[in-house]
Amino acid sequence: MVMSEIFGSMVFGDAVMRSRLPEETYREFKDCRDNDRPLPLETANVIAGAMKDWAVEKGATHFTHWFQPMTGLSAEKHDSFISPTDDGGVIMEFSGKELIKGEPDASSFPSGGLRATFEARGYTAWDPTSYAFIKDGTLCIPTAFCSYNGLALDKKTPLLRSMEAVSKQAVRLLRLFGRKTESVRPAVGPEQEYFLIDTEAFLSRRDLVYTGRTLFGARPPKGQELEDHYFGTIKPRVAAFMRDLDEELWKLGVLAKTKHNEVAPAQHELAPIYTTVNVATDQNQMTMDVMKKVANRHGLTCLLHEKPFAGVNGSGKHNNWSLVTNFGHNIFEPGKSPSDNMQFLLIMAAVIAAVDKHQDLLRISVASAGNDHRLGANEAPPAIVSMFLGDELTGILQAIADGRTYSKRAACEVELGVHVLPKFPMDTTDRNRTSPFAFTGNKFEFRMLGSAFSIADPNTVLNTVIADEFGAFADELEGAKDFKAGVEAIIRRVMKEHGRIIFNGNNYSDEWVKEAKKRGLLNLPTTMDCLALFDSPENIALFEKHGVLSAEEIRSRKDIQMENYGKLIVIEADTMLDMTERDILPAVTSYEKSVARTIEGLSAAGVDAKTHVALLTRLEKLYAKAVGSVNALRKAVSSARAAASTEECGNICRDKVIPAMNALRAVADELETITARKYWPFPTYGDLLFSVN
Ligand code: ADP
Ligand code: MG
């Protein structure tokens, strides 16, 4: 394998463009892309021709506008390049118009009321900032997706808008420090967690097939308590999958870098090297897609759900985020002496204020039915947003707030007590794995995202809230007589008004929940709780001010997310009913029959059958309880179905359906533990979690 031949071989990237486009076209393309200008049609025609020739040489026959509708997945509709000729043959054609704009029928994508079904028109528009690529013989062109009247129907459009907003405001602020910055781009590296299980086992569980998670399953004798999976030796079958996955991702230009086993059995992680946020978003969507496909090739199934198994850790996605100027400087970089770096400290103050003011939006950006199982469940950050800065940085900012001079911590070396080992300087902060939003040296790690998420929404929120804070600081400082005093005054004010958001302790502890309440921080445990706040007047004003989302777009997004929540829970509940009535109860009946026969046999032989009678009695009692739980769940589901609005449906799901599901699961799992294995109708947790060698 020659890396230079593989990496990016399926991407119409910069090097390919430079070699295949006329010099002038290439220059024009770059100029338009870098300065946010639309491309003239003649230039687009030349690029389309070159793109098509390149793709056809690579064996592609089709092209598609690849976009990210509100389902959070990627969507594609394939058209072939063929065009008929007069002599009855075909030629391969692709025009600039087809490259720039597409018109998929939008009627079956969620729009949250932005578009009535009879107004089916939707447009896709080429995003030249993300490279086209070939996937399974199809040239994929990354596009934004909007309605007939220009309202965003996707996740990319607001993200691109938020990038412009943060760039504009960051440039204003940096100029005040004498920088010549022209643009700022967010850089993101998403760490992706996932589970891998055997496909045969997967297919025998309808809960996994329909919902991506197990809705039943008693705890196996062994889970993750020995902590023997985390960073453990990778099993050969998994290693083969990972090798294949890396290669496929490299071909697509994804900088897949780190892979390791995660905490739960059968759980793993992949992290790419960070890149510009919209490219990182597209590439993370591709990564999730490729993971599933490559797994299938190995007889494995990749589960991206946030909580496939109760009792062991679920999967998240850590969003590492920084802001980089056009000169390549990361503005979250503290430098050698952070206490003397006023620009850095002011930027930190902006993040503190932004996170504290917009706890609701950050929570909303990671809300889903699946993620509700993780947040606050002692394995992931709690549903309370707070921020970890580490002792040194908190100390510096607090000193400014108190008007003290900060006494620098003496540089320490880590002493291992073994002289042959190298000494290294101690990092100024340890990591805090429990924090939802942690400063990790020169980037913030937002850890509340669910594994199945598009990273677009959380980054749209991050960019917008920081843009707003940068803008407000710039407004204030542009007129300041004494710049340094102005900066200090802002830091002092931020620490006073928003310092409550900083928490360097253990976020998993019960004390923190109490302390956070005292500090007045929001605690929004479920998706429905936080979505209710999405379209508050403050949030609408914020998004409209920075041109990221209109009031109409916000309301539609809220509606889509609520509707999605309700639909998912109803599907889960129906799956449980189906599995209980058609699999679990009949299996218990068969086992009861065999126990009853044993009792008959024992009694006929004059042997005391009381232990078997006790077993049969217990089975029957649980059977009756299960039937009762089925009826209760069915009633709850009916009331959710009959709800008058998506909001009411979601609330019924949260308050009635989910508790009824939990009750049914508890009985079924108990039945599993006393029913003979050969009668149990599907693979157990032990079979699923330890199925891959
Ligand atoms: P961890 O130990 O938490 O896994 P790593 O240092 O391995 O952290 O980085 C995790 C992710 O963060 C990777 O995707 C990496 O590329 C990304 N990352 C590193 N530095 C930055 C940065 N300055 N901005 C954004 N992402 C970054
Ligand atoms: Mg990390």
XYZ file of C-alpha atoms and ligand atoms in Angstrom:
721
model
C 0.000 0.000 0.000
C 1.551 3.281 -1.095
C -0.010 6.003 0.995
C 0.652 8.789 -1.502
C -1.347 6.870 -4.127
C -4.217 6.077 -1.813
C -4.813 9.242 0.161
C -7.456 11.392 -1.486
C -7.476 9.238 -4.622
C -11.276 9.462 -4.747
C -11.426 13.212 -4.102
C -11.539 16.005 -6.660
C -9.281 18.011 -4.400
C -6.905 20.888 -4.759
C -4.036 18.996 -6.385
C -6.312 17.346 -8.963
C -7.934 20.661 -9.765
C -4.588 22.366 -10.184
C -3.395 19.706 -12.580
C -6.624 19.314 -14.548
C -8.074 22.806 -14.785
C -6.771 25.591 -17.024
C -4.675 27.865 -14.817
C -7.113 30.738 -15.099
C -10.114 28.607 -14.144
C -8.286 27.242 -11.136
C -7.329 30.733 -9.985
C -10.869 31.995 -10.444
C -12.277 29.031 -8.510
C -9.922 29.579 -5.606
C -10.583 33.280 -5.563
C -14.366 32.785 -5.453
C -14.135 30.096 -2.791
C -11.767 31.954 -0.506
C -13.619 35.239 -0.753
C -17.157 33.892 -0.526
C -18.120 34.919 -4.084
C -20.405 32.900 -6.387
C -18.774 31.221 -9.378
C -19.620 32.469 -12.912
C -21.391 29.861 -15.065
C -18.612 29.686 -17.694
C -16.107 28.772 -15.001
C -18.516 26.219 -13.543
C -18.856 24.638 -17.005
C -15.114 24.164 -17.303
C -14.892 22.690 -13.796
C -17.860 20.372 -14.433
C -16.216 19.024 -17.593
C -12.937 18.351 -15.803
C -14.734 16.805 -12.858
C -16.699 14.481 -15.118
C -13.609 13.376 -17.091
C -11.779 12.663 -13.856
C -14.722 10.755 -12.377
C -15.292 8.695 -15.522
C -11.597 7.734 -15.590
C -12.074 6.479 -12.026
C -14.981 4.321 -13.170
C -17.869 6.567 -12.112
C -21.044 6.463 -14.189
C -23.339 8.628 -12.073
C -23.315 11.894 -10.189
C -25.350 13.079 -7.244
C -25.914 16.227 -5.267
C -25.047 14.984 -1.792
C -26.826 16.852 1.002
C -27.751 16.669 4.659
C -31.475 17.047 5.245
C -32.933 17.461 8.712
C -32.978 13.706 9.230
C -29.342 14.167 10.263
C -28.317 11.614 7.633
C -26.949 12.280 4.191
C -29.162 12.059 1.129
C -28.414 11.415 -2.513
C -30.304 10.930 -5.766
C -28.186 9.478 -8.523
C -28.257 10.590 -12.165
C -26.099 9.005 -14.797
C -23.803 11.104 -16.964
C -25.249 9.595 -20.139
C -26.818 11.757 -22.775
C -28.199 10.352 -26.080
C -26.529 11.186 -29.403
C -28.158 11.478 -32.852
C -26.771 8.149 -33.978
C -28.495 6.239 -31.194
C -25.455 6.076 -28.908
C -24.638 7.937 -25.710
C -21.971 10.313 -24.533
C -21.012 11.178 -20.991
C -22.016 14.727 -20.159
C -22.053 16.983 -17.146
C -22.659 20.727 -17.291
C -21.852 23.624 -15.022
C -25.564 24.073 -14.428
C -25.872 20.505 -13.186
C -22.867 21.064 -10.964
C -24.107 24.275 -9.387
C -27.784 23.564 -8.890
C -30.021 20.538 -8.487
C -33.714 20.145 -7.927
C -34.562 17.039 -5.957
C -38.203 16.566 -5.010
C -38.222 17.927 -1.481
C -41.656 16.731 -0.470
C -40.585 13.703 1.525
C -37.924 15.349 3.642
C -38.850 16.818 7.008
C -39.488 20.543 6.664
C -41.349 21.333 9.878
C -44.079 23.176 8.030
C -41.719 25.252 5.867
C -43.109 23.670 2.768
C -46.521 22.193 2.085
C -46.402 18.831 0.274
C -47.837 20.356 -2.872
C -44.873 22.732 -2.995
C -42.460 19.949 -3.679
C -39.693 22.078 -5.097
C -36.404 22.079 -3.266
C -32.990 23.139 -4.479
C -29.520 21.871 -3.847
C -26.632 24.292 -4.332
C -22.975 23.308 -4.709
C -20.773 24.058 -1.703
C -17.400 24.684 -3.354
C -15.680 24.787 0.047
C -16.062 21.013 0.402
C -14.504 18.770 -2.263
C -16.476 16.440 -4.528
C -15.669 12.758 -4.120
C -16.450 9.364 -5.657
C -18.369 6.834 -3.622
C -19.455 3.490 -5.049
C -19.120 4.616 -8.667
C -20.941 7.902 -8.123
C -19.487 11.392 -8.169
C -20.849 13.061 -4.999
C -21.090 16.832 -4.967
C -21.520 18.335 -1.489
C -24.480 20.695 -1.571
C -26.721 22.846 0.593
C -30.455 22.106 0.461
C -33.161 24.769 0.604
C -36.826 25.261 -0.146
C -38.391 27.019 -3.136
C -38.278 30.334 -1.261
C -34.724 29.939 0.014
C -35.359 28.668 3.549
C -32.793 26.191 4.817
C -34.004 22.590 4.806
C -30.680 21.126 5.827
C -27.884 21.183 8.378
C -25.162 22.589 6.142
C -26.713 25.950 5.271
C -26.912 27.299 8.846
C -23.425 25.950 9.529
C -21.996 27.874 6.568
C -23.894 30.981 7.667
C -22.509 30.639 11.204
C -18.969 30.353 9.809
C -19.385 33.686 8.065
C -20.769 35.213 11.257
C -17.933 34.083 13.501
C -15.331 35.109 10.957
C -16.764 38.596 10.647
C -16.923 39.253 14.400
C -13.582 37.588 15.221
C -11.832 39.715 12.616
C -13.283 42.863 14.202
C -12.008 41.853 17.611
C -8.550 40.769 16.434
C -8.060 44.003 14.497
C -8.394 45.871 17.797
C -5.290 44.009 18.928
C -3.486 45.226 15.810
C -3.787 41.967 13.881
C -4.149 41.972 10.120
C -6.489 38.997 10.194
C -8.776 38.726 7.167
C -10.797 35.688 8.103
C -11.199 33.148 10.854
C -12.333 29.570 10.377
C -13.512 27.112 13.008
C -11.485 23.891 13.032
C -13.032 20.703 14.347
C -11.880 17.174 15.089
C -14.776 14.859 16.017
C -13.917 11.676 17.938
C -16.406 9.011 16.870
C -17.447 6.157 19.140
C -19.266 3.051 17.894
C -20.097 -0.558 18.668
C -19.316 -3.536 16.451
C -21.332 -6.716 16.766
C -21.763 -9.860 14.730
C -24.280 -9.376 11.903
C -25.957 -12.719 12.470
C -26.660 -11.795 16.093
C -27.795 -8.327 14.997
C -30.295 -9.692 12.504
C -31.913 -11.954 15.072
C -32.908 -8.975 17.228
C -35.751 -6.903 15.829
C -35.089 -4.163 18.399
C -31.607 -3.633 16.961
C -32.872 -3.827 13.398
C -35.741 -1.334 13.884
C -34.321 1.019 16.491
C -30.551 0.532 16.605
C -30.638 -0.313 20.300
C -31.627 -3.228 22.512
C -34.997 -2.741 24.192
C -34.613 -5.906 26.271
C -31.717 -7.759 27.795
C -30.752 -8.898 31.272
C -27.280 -7.933 32.496
C -24.709 -10.541 31.528
C -22.388 -11.885 34.250
C -19.595 -9.726 32.811
C -19.859 -6.181 31.566
C -17.205 -3.449 31.691
C -16.396 -3.714 35.409
C -12.895 -5.120 34.910
C -12.010 -2.174 32.681
C -10.232 -4.636 30.467
C -11.536 -3.402 27.123
C -10.445 0.254 27.164
C -7.297 0.576 25.015
C -7.080 -3.253 25.083
C -5.515 -5.364 22.336
C -7.659 -5.107 19.240
C -9.081 -8.481 18.189
C -8.056 -9.729 14.736
C -11.517 -9.460 13.170
C -11.939 -5.919 14.489
C -8.391 -5.043 13.450
C -9.136 -6.222 9.907
C -12.256 -4.045 9.867
C -10.306 -1.030 11.160
C -7.573 -1.463 8.540
C -10.146 -1.609 5.776
C -12.009 1.360 7.222
C -8.863 3.499 7.404
C -8.046 2.729 3.798
C -11.543 3.574 2.551
C -11.515 6.814 4.524
C -8.049 7.777 3.314
C -9.217 7.297 -0.283
C -11.974 9.797 0.486
C -9.439 12.249 1.881
C -10.532 11.743 5.503
C -7.531 12.066 7.809
C -8.406 9.008 9.920
C -5.728 8.980 12.580
C -6.489 7.291 15.903
C -8.296 4.040 16.599
C -8.713 2.147 19.850
C -11.018 0.018 21.951
C -13.374 1.985 24.185
C -14.685 1.345 27.681
C -17.610 -1.003 26.956
C -17.086 -4.457 25.477
C -17.502 -4.294 21.663
C -17.047 -0.499 21.749
C -14.413 1.352 19.718
C -13.382 4.853 18.665
C -12.030 6.551 15.584
C -10.630 10.087 15.492
C -9.538 12.011 12.407
C -7.113 14.925 12.366
C -9.063 18.158 12.709
C -9.994 20.289 9.741
C -12.283 23.212 8.782
C -15.670 22.642 10.346
C -17.833 22.260 7.250
C -15.372 19.794 5.743
C -15.155 18.004 9.099
C -18.955 17.799 9.133
C -19.166 16.338 5.630
C -16.347 13.944 6.400
C -17.932 12.782 9.650
C -21.148 11.988 7.736
C -19.064 10.037 5.210
C -17.205 8.300 8.043
C -20.418 7.056 9.660
C -21.648 5.836 6.283
C -18.389 4.082 5.410
C -18.184 2.503 8.877
C -21.492 0.749 8.339
C -20.606 -0.426 4.848
C -17.138 -1.692 5.703
C -18.475 -3.485 8.778
C -20.932 -5.389 6.597
C -18.075 -6.603 4.426
C -16.617 -8.234 7.530
C -19.856 -9.855 8.680
C -20.115 -7.166 11.336
C -22.687 -4.508 12.087
C -21.687 -1.055 13.243
C -24.059 0.457 15.796
C -23.958 4.240 15.994
C -26.847 4.586 18.452
C -26.048 6.500 21.661
C -27.148 3.673 23.916
C -27.286 0.290 22.225
C -26.948 -1.595 25.532
C -28.176 -0.773 29.020
C -25.668 -1.261 31.806
C -22.535 -0.475 29.800
C -21.348 2.850 28.432
C -23.113 4.415 25.504
C -21.425 6.171 22.582
C -20.755 9.845 22.155
C -18.843 12.117 19.888
C -16.348 14.615 21.279
C -16.317 17.804 19.268
C -12.857 19.417 19.515
C -13.253 23.002 18.400
C -10.878 25.899 17.831
C -10.758 29.072 15.749
C -7.932 29.582 13.262
C -7.011 32.790 11.413
C -6.119 32.942 7.733
C -2.484 33.085 8.924
C -2.912 29.711 10.599
C -2.929 31.040 14.156
C -5.242 29.237 16.584
C -6.729 32.022 18.717
C -7.335 29.621 21.642
C -3.571 29.080 21.903
C -2.467 30.547 25.277
C 1.165 31.057 24.284
C 4.064 30.702 26.703
C 2.716 33.083 29.280
C -1.075 33.139 29.266
C -1.250 35.605 32.164
C 0.401 38.265 29.982
C -1.645 37.458 26.904
C -4.588 39.857 27.066
C -5.934 38.868 23.672
C -6.107 35.231 24.716
C -7.708 36.084 28.049
C -10.347 38.245 26.413
C -11.163 35.437 23.989
C -11.511 33.023 26.907
C -13.848 35.513 28.571
C -15.932 35.543 25.391
C -16.257 31.749 25.512
C -17.205 31.842 29.199
C -19.911 34.433 28.605
C -21.184 32.666 25.485
C -21.461 29.261 27.159
C -23.150 30.647 30.250
C -25.642 32.791 28.349
C -26.545 30.055 25.919
C -26.612 26.899 28.017
C -30.035 26.201 26.540
C -28.828 26.303 22.937
C -25.845 24.092 23.623
C -28.120 21.565 25.309
C -30.640 21.788 22.442
C -27.902 21.218 19.876
C -27.202 17.773 21.362
C -30.796 16.755 22.070
C -32.167 13.459 20.811
C -34.100 10.528 22.193
C -30.957 8.409 21.970
C -28.731 10.934 23.740
C -31.221 11.287 26.617
C -29.995 7.853 27.751
C -26.445 9.136 28.132
C -26.531 12.670 29.471
C -26.609 12.510 33.215
C -26.182 8.749 33.363
C -22.722 8.803 34.984
C -20.839 7.838 31.867
C -21.281 10.978 29.862
C -21.430 14.586 30.970
C -24.641 15.464 32.798
C -27.441 17.370 31.110
C -26.150 20.467 32.951
C -23.849 22.590 30.812
C -20.713 23.795 32.598
C -17.174 24.525 31.604
C -13.751 23.250 32.680
C -10.865 25.695 32.410
C -8.338 24.123 34.755
C -6.874 25.716 37.861
C -4.248 27.882 36.194
C -6.497 29.615 33.696
C -9.309 30.009 36.215
C -6.742 31.472 38.633
C -5.477 33.994 36.097
C -8.955 35.179 35.156
C -10.053 35.316 38.778
C -6.976 37.390 39.676
C -7.904 39.943 37.011
C -11.486 39.944 38.265
C -10.260 40.589 41.824
C -7.720 43.183 40.716
C -4.791 41.075 41.999
C -1.614 40.151 40.189
C -1.447 36.481 39.384
C 1.515 34.629 40.786
C 2.675 32.165 38.177
C 2.841 28.562 39.105
C 6.399 27.295 39.091
C 7.013 24.982 36.184
C 7.078 21.425 37.491
C 8.523 18.285 36.092
C 6.838 14.964 36.323
C 9.045 12.671 38.361
C 8.424 8.986 37.793
C 11.010 7.723 40.254
C 12.741 5.642 37.630
C 15.863 7.349 36.369
C 16.025 5.715 32.986
C 12.621 7.159 32.004
C 12.516 10.616 30.465
C 11.406 13.572 32.559
C 8.755 15.793 31.068
C 7.178 19.077 32.108
C 3.864 18.729 33.860
C 0.869 19.991 31.866
C -0.660 22.995 33.553
C -4.003 21.260 33.716
C -5.000 17.660 34.115
C -7.841 16.477 31.938
C -11.307 16.496 33.319
C -13.168 13.678 31.636
C -16.454 14.516 33.318
C -16.830 18.049 31.985
C -19.288 18.721 29.177
C -17.185 21.569 27.798
C -13.501 21.383 28.599
C -10.571 23.574 27.657
C -7.868 21.115 26.649
C -4.809 23.287 26.072
C -5.667 25.099 22.849
C -9.147 23.870 21.960
C -12.490 23.288 23.592
C -13.815 19.781 23.742
C -17.626 19.736 23.677
C -18.429 16.284 24.943
C -22.229 16.173 25.004
C -22.766 15.103 21.397
C -24.331 11.750 20.690
C -22.522 9.274 18.465
C -25.187 9.274 15.751
C -25.288 13.071 15.478
C -24.411 15.275 12.603
C -21.878 17.670 14.128
C -23.439 20.518 12.140
C -25.948 21.730 14.765
C -23.601 21.910 17.766
C -21.000 23.743 15.699
C -23.594 26.116 14.270
C -24.499 27.024 17.845
C -20.876 27.328 18.991
C -19.987 29.602 16.088
C -23.061 31.770 16.555
C -22.795 32.279 20.298
C -19.099 33.112 20.126
C -19.719 35.456 17.175
C -22.272 37.282 19.288
C -19.870 37.686 22.188
C -16.964 38.776 19.961
C -19.303 41.288 18.346
C -20.433 42.707 21.689
C -16.824 43.017 22.935
C -15.776 44.691 19.694
C -18.673 47.165 19.968
C -17.525 48.064 23.437
C -13.801 48.251 22.749
C -13.945 50.058 19.410
C -14.896 53.209 21.285
C -12.725 52.640 24.369
C -10.330 55.427 25.371
C -8.046 53.159 27.359
C -7.968 49.832 25.483
C -6.155 47.813 28.152
C -8.442 49.062 30.904
C -11.419 48.285 28.663
C -10.268 44.693 28.172
C -9.725 44.242 31.898
C -13.126 45.688 32.662
C -14.766 43.175 30.324
C -12.902 40.246 31.877
C -13.845 41.436 35.351
C -17.489 41.761 34.379
C -17.606 38.382 32.659
C -16.079 36.626 35.659
C -18.596 38.278 37.938
C -21.664 37.663 35.811
C -20.771 34.367 34.162
C -18.046 32.812 36.327
C -20.710 30.453 37.695
C -20.436 28.382 34.513
C -16.850 27.362 35.402
C -16.682 24.090 37.276
C -13.399 22.218 37.536
C -14.664 19.392 39.772
C -16.414 16.076 39.230
C -19.489 16.560 37.055
C -20.756 13.047 37.792
C -21.290 13.726 41.495
C -24.666 14.376 43.116
C -23.163 17.386 44.909
C -22.627 19.045 41.546
C -26.297 18.707 40.646
C -27.150 20.499 43.895
C -24.398 23.078 43.503
C -25.403 23.785 39.887
C -28.954 24.414 41.030
C -27.676 26.865 43.622
C -25.703 28.637 40.911
C -28.871 28.899 38.829
C -27.594 26.753 35.961
C -30.098 25.002 33.732
C -30.709 21.290 34.178
C -32.686 19.991 31.221
C -32.700 16.218 31.448
C -34.710 15.345 28.352
C -35.014 16.394 24.738
C -38.528 17.703 25.222
C -37.448 19.843 28.200
C -34.822 21.695 26.230
C -36.571 21.919 22.856
C -39.335 23.913 24.513
C -36.787 26.754 24.908
C -35.528 26.717 21.306
C -37.743 29.484 19.931
C -37.520 31.881 22.872
C -37.436 35.560 21.838
C -33.743 35.780 22.885
C -32.777 32.806 20.739
C -34.676 34.081 17.724
C -33.056 37.502 18.122
C -29.585 35.947 18.377
C -29.881 33.765 15.275
C -31.547 36.498 13.243
C -28.967 39.096 14.232
C -26.171 36.959 12.815
C -28.142 35.762 9.792
C -27.858 32.111 10.817
C -31.520 31.091 11.186
C -34.768 32.993 10.761
C -37.639 32.718 13.248
C -39.459 30.527 10.735
C -36.464 28.244 10.322
C -36.038 27.917 14.094
C -39.684 26.991 14.590
C -39.512 24.440 11.809
C -36.402 22.886 13.337
C -38.029 22.707 16.739
C -41.041 21.023 15.234
C -38.949 18.528 13.266
C -36.946 17.561 16.340
C -40.049 17.143 18.499
C -41.797 15.124 15.835
C -38.760 12.952 15.404
C -38.561 12.333 19.136
C -42.195 11.219 19.350
C -41.951 9.020 16.268
C -38.820 7.292 17.523
C -40.281 6.522 20.925
C -43.483 5.164 19.355
C -41.434 2.902 17.062
C -39.484 1.655 20.079
C -42.671 1.004 22.032
C -44.311 -0.830 19.118
C -41.194 -2.943 18.696
C -41.324 -3.888 22.367
C -44.972 -4.869 22.113
C -44.265 -6.953 19.045
C -41.275 -8.734 20.582
C -43.073 -9.391 23.845
C -46.239 -10.780 22.377
C -44.766 -12.738 19.500
C -41.446 -13.876 20.934
C -41.018 -13.529 24.676
C -44.434 -14.641 25.941
C -44.630 -17.668 23.611
C -41.094 -18.668 24.692
C -42.072 -18.451 28.354
C -45.191 -20.515 27.593
C -43.072 -23.255 26.036
C -40.762 -23.312 29.012
C -43.727 -23.383 31.402
C -45.075 -26.349 29.503
C -41.831 -28.227 29.985
C -41.743 -27.391 33.715
C -45.386 -28.507 34.046
C -44.528 -31.828 32.407
C -41.655 -32.278 34.843
C -44.008 -31.648 37.761
C -46.396 -34.252 36.383
C -43.574 -36.751 35.960
C -42.142 -36.133 39.410
C -45.537 -36.392 41.084
C -46.373 -39.607 39.185
C -43.111 -41.078 40.465
C -44.057 -40.020 43.979
C -41.274 -37.394 44.163
C -41.940 -34.065 45.860
C -42.147 -31.457 43.040
C -42.334 -28.325 45.195
C -39.237 -26.547 43.819
C -40.588 -26.987 40.310
C -43.997 -25.813 41.421
C -42.348 -22.720 42.894
C -40.558 -22.066 39.611
C -43.724 -22.512 37.590
C -45.593 -20.216 39.945
C -42.919 -17.534 39.605
C -42.889 -17.846 35.815
C -46.648 -17.527 35.660
C -46.710 -14.539 37.995
C -44.164 -12.719 35.852
C -46.047 -13.770 32.738
C -49.187 -12.152 34.098
C -47.214 -9.047 35.084
C -45.773 -8.854 31.577
C -49.251 -9.041 30.068
C -50.317 -6.218 32.385
C -47.298 -4.133 31.303
C -48.070 -4.801 27.639
C -51.592 -3.480 28.108
C -50.362 -0.407 29.954
C -47.791 0.333 27.269
C -50.335 -0.130 24.504
C -52.603 2.384 26.208
C -49.777 4.904 26.572
C -48.835 4.531 22.918
C -52.441 5.086 21.847
C -52.602 8.310 23.799
C -49.347 9.489 22.181
C -50.766 8.672 18.748
C -53.932 10.601 19.520
C -52.044 13.746 20.612
C -53.114 16.977 18.986
C -49.619 18.341 18.331
C -46.053 17.132 17.964
C -45.230 18.817 21.263
C -48.035 17.053 23.105
C -47.062 13.734 21.512
C -43.449 14.192 22.630
C -44.487 15.064 26.151
C -46.746 11.997 26.389
C -43.860 9.865 25.147
C -41.578 11.297 27.832
C -44.090 11.120 30.683
C -46.094 7.987 29.901
C -44.651 5.854 27.125
C -41.049 5.719 28.347
C -41.990 4.784 31.938
C -44.322 2.068 30.569
C -41.490 0.778 28.364
C -39.174 0.652 31.364
C -41.746 -1.282 33.376
C -42.233 -3.850 30.619
C -38.508 -4.236 30.153
C -37.975 -4.899 33.856
C -40.408 -7.845 33.835
C -39.123 -9.262 30.555
C -35.506 -9.074 31.740
C -36.432 -10.891 34.922
C -38.147 -13.594 32.874
C -34.977 -13.939 30.824
C -32.946 -14.770 33.926
C -35.190 -17.733 34.873
C -36.120 -19.106 31.467
C -33.951 -21.914 30.128
C -31.521 -20.583 27.531
C -32.735 -22.872 24.746
C -36.217 -21.335 24.954
C -35.094 -17.693 24.882
C -36.046 -16.323 21.456
C -33.089 -14.078 20.672
C -29.384 -13.604 21.452
C -28.700 -12.301 24.949
C -26.447 -9.422 26.043
C -23.611 -11.867 26.569
C -24.024 -13.193 23.021
C -24.129 -9.695 21.553
C -21.340 -8.031 23.517
C -18.838 -10.845 23.324
C -19.664 -12.154 19.852
C -16.660 -10.849 17.929
C -13.232 -12.459 18.070
P -7.959 13.051 23.143
O -6.790 12.629 23.917
O -9.025 13.746 23.944
O -8.517 11.935 22.298
P -6.486 14.313 20.954
O -5.375 15.272 21.196
O -6.162 12.962 20.467
O -7.437 14.258 22.225
O -7.430 14.981 19.913
C -8.687 14.575 19.677
C -9.206 15.321 18.470
O -8.981 16.711 18.625
C -8.541 14.932 17.151
O -9.534 14.852 16.183
C -7.636 16.094 16.916
O -7.308 16.268 15.554
C -8.467 17.235 17.436
N -7.703 18.449 17.686
C -6.434 18.571 18.134
N -6.077 19.870 18.171
C -7.134 20.588 17.736
C -7.395 21.968 17.527
N -6.479 22.898 17.771
N -8.603 22.314 17.063
C -9.553 21.411 16.808
N -9.362 20.112 16.980
C -8.188 19.689 17.434
Mg -10.871 13.691 23.446
